[in-house]
């Protein structure tokens, strides 16, 4: 439980930090697509005899960059690019795992998560990946905010838009791999999105949404682990259901303050008091 708590707190804090930018850009399902690519990496690791987490990280990062390149070049729409990698990843994972003859309980660990079985080496890897995510958000949050609000305005302002896009999708891939052992590939996107959705209902600024979503993610992990210990529940599902319950409660609480929507770049200010004011 101590190791599970350490790993869960790291993932609960870091996953929503990336999810904030994905939700703002209406790419909430990117985590799902990268997760399925990670499953292909798990299959490749089992087939090649290497640690599946490292193989999943390589495949997830490469796939995330591929999705971003297809979207940026306009060859296919963003949702179609995501679908192509989504289904190809899960199919490749099934084929590779079949070839490795490793279709056993260890595969289910990556699909649904099994935080109670993490080893000290797993915690170190998760902590390292989480630290990278937090440091990246702390350094680049202003530039990423400008990117997700309006990409063209960010380009005109001189920001390295292509590099920032790559950084965002790579960070999402790292987050997915870090969360695999906690909530599993099939549920990782929920931990990236649900705390953000709750924070948007309660916070009044983007910065507040950013940090509140991380706090909600940590709280969901801790409460989910408590429920797991008390009632012998599946830990990954308990964590995600806790995050969903918090969102449901926040959505019906009276007097909540929804976060303001960012002003579009082409918005026109109308002066009701006459010209020159």
mmCIF file of N, CA and C in Angstrom, residues 25 27 64-79 81 147 151-152 155 161-166 169:
data_model
loop_
_atom_site.group_PDB
_atom_site.id
_atom_site.type_symbol
_atom_site.label_atom_id
_atom_site.label_comp_id
_atom_site.label_asym_id
_atom_site.label_seq_id
_atom_site.Cartn_x
_atom_site.Cartn_y
_atom_site.Cartn_z
ATOM 1 N N UNK A 25 -7.700 21.989 -25.804
ATOM 2 C CA UNK A 25 -7.541 21.903 -27.256
ATOM 3 C C UNK A 25 -8.530 20.920 -27.884
ATOM 4 N N UNK A 27 -8.790 17.694 -27.423
ATOM 5 C CA UNK A 27 -8.104 16.455 -27.792
ATOM 6 C C UNK A 27 -8.147 15.495 -26.606
ATOM 7 N N UNK A 64 2.710 9.119 -30.877
ATOM 8 C CA UNK A 64 2.183 10.455 -30.583
ATOM 9 C C UNK A 64 2.753 11.481 -31.559
ATOM 10 N N UNK A 65 4.040 11.387 -31.851
ATOM 11 C CA UNK A 65 4.643 12.305 -32.822
ATOM 12 C C UNK A 65 4.041 12.075 -34.201
ATOM 13 N N UNK A 66 3.775 10.813 -34.555
ATOM 14 C CA UNK A 66 3.147 10.518 -35.838
ATOM 15 C C UNK A 66 1.754 11.116 -35.956
ATOM 16 N N UNK A 67 0.963 11.022 -34.887
ATOM 17 C CA UNK A 67 -0.369 11.621 -34.883
ATOM 18 C C UNK A 67 -0.274 13.133 -35.085
ATOM 19 N N UNK A 68 0.657 13.751 -34.396
ATOM 20 C CA UNK A 68 0.800 15.205 -34.505
ATOM 21 C C UNK A 68 1.258 15.611 -35.896
ATOM 22 N N UNK A 69 2.151 14.845 -36.509
ATOM 23 C CA UNK A 69 2.627 15.180 -37.850
ATOM 24 C C UNK A 69 1.506 15.061 -38.877
ATOM 25 N N UNK A 70 0.700 14.012 -38.778
ATOM 26 C CA UNK A 70 -0.423 13.871 -39.704
ATOM 27 C C UNK A 70 -1.409 15.015 -39.551
ATOM 28 N N UNK A 71 -1.670 15.396 -38.305
ATOM 29 C CA UNK A 71 -2.614 16.491 -38.072
ATOM 30 C C UNK A 71 -2.061 17.815 -38.581
ATOM 31 N N UNK A 72 -0.771 18.065 -38.315
ATOM 32 C CA UNK A 72 -0.173 19.351 -38.691
ATOM 33 C C UNK A 72 -0.092 19.519 -40.205
ATOM 34 N N UNK A 73 0.187 18.440 -40.912
ATOM 35 C CA UNK A 73 0.289 18.532 -42.363
ATOM 36 C C UNK A 73 -1.063 18.594 -43.052
ATOM 37 N N UNK A 74 -2.129 18.318 -42.316
ATOM 38 C CA UNK A 74 -3.460 18.380 -42.906
ATOM 39 C C UNK A 74 -3.775 17.229 -43.834
ATOM 40 N N UNK A 75 -2.971 16.155 -43.779
ATOM 41 C CA UNK A 75 -3.226 15.013 -44.653
ATOM 42 C C UNK A 75 -4.520 14.314 -44.278
ATOM 43 N N UNK A 76 -4.794 14.225 -42.989
ATOM 44 C CA UNK A 76 -6.049 13.653 -42.495
ATOM 45 C C UNK A 76 -6.510 14.507 -41.318
ATOM 46 N N UNK A 77 -7.815 14.576 -41.057
ATOM 47 C CA UNK A 77 -8.280 15.320 -39.880
ATOM 48 C C UNK A 77 -7.725 14.719 -38.600
ATOM 49 N N UNK A 78 -7.681 15.551 -37.537
ATOM 50 C CA UNK A 78 -7.091 15.102 -36.284
ATOM 51 C C UNK A 78 -7.779 13.892 -35.693
ATOM 52 N N UNK A 79 -9.132 13.859 -35.754
ATOM 53 C CA UNK A 79 -9.832 12.715 -35.179
ATOM 54 C C UNK A 79 -9.594 11.452 -35.984
ATOM 55 N N UNK A 81 -6.801 10.811 -37.758
ATOM 56 C CA UNK A 81 -5.429 10.385 -37.448
ATOM 57 C C UNK A 81 -5.390 9.625 -36.139
ATOM 58 N N UNK A 147 -0.577 28.288 -27.036
ATOM 59 C CA UNK A 147 -0.744 27.337 -28.135
ATOM 60 C C UNK A 147 -2.151 26.771 -28.179
ATOM 61 N N UNK A 151 -3.619 28.597 -31.992
ATOM 62 C CA UNK A 151 -2.332 28.206 -32.560
ATOM 63 C C UNK A 151 -1.797 29.256 -33.521
ATOM 64 N N UNK A 152 -2.665 29.832 -34.345
ATOM 65 C CA UNK A 152 -2.209 30.823 -35.314
ATOM 66 C C UNK A 152 -1.686 32.080 -34.625
ATOM 67 N N UNK A 155 1.685 31.394 -33.341
ATOM 68 C CA UNK A 155 2.683 31.397 -34.408
ATOM 69 C C UNK A 155 3.071 32.828 -34.794
ATOM 70 N N UNK A 161 5.692 26.934 -32.548
ATOM 71 C CA UNK A 161 4.448 26.169 -32.470
ATOM 72 C C UNK A 161 4.682 24.690 -32.735
ATOM 73 N N UNK A 162 5.461 24.368 -33.762
ATOM 74 C CA UNK A 162 5.687 22.955 -34.092
ATOM 75 C C UNK A 162 6.386 22.233 -32.945
ATOM 76 N N UNK A 163 7.385 22.877 -32.373
ATOM 77 C CA UNK A 163 8.093 22.259 -31.247
ATOM 78 C C UNK A 163 7.180 22.105 -30.038
ATOM 79 N N UNK A 164 6.319 23.085 -29.795
ATOM 80 C CA UNK A 164 5.395 22.993 -28.658
ATOM 81 C C UNK A 164 4.367 21.896 -28.873
ATOM 82 N N UNK A 165 3.880 21.745 -30.105
ATOM 83 C CA UNK A 165 2.951 20.648 -30.398
ATOM 84 C C UNK A 165 3.597 19.305 -30.135
ATOM 85 N N UNK A 166 4.837 19.159 -30.585
ATOM 86 C CA UNK A 166 5.558 17.907 -30.352
ATOM 87 C C UNK A 166 5.772 17.674 -28.863
ATOM 88 N N UNK A 169 2.411 16.417 -27.203
ATOM 89 C CA UNK A 169 2.020 15.029 -27.464
ATOM 90 C C UNK A 169 3.016 14.058 -26.846
#
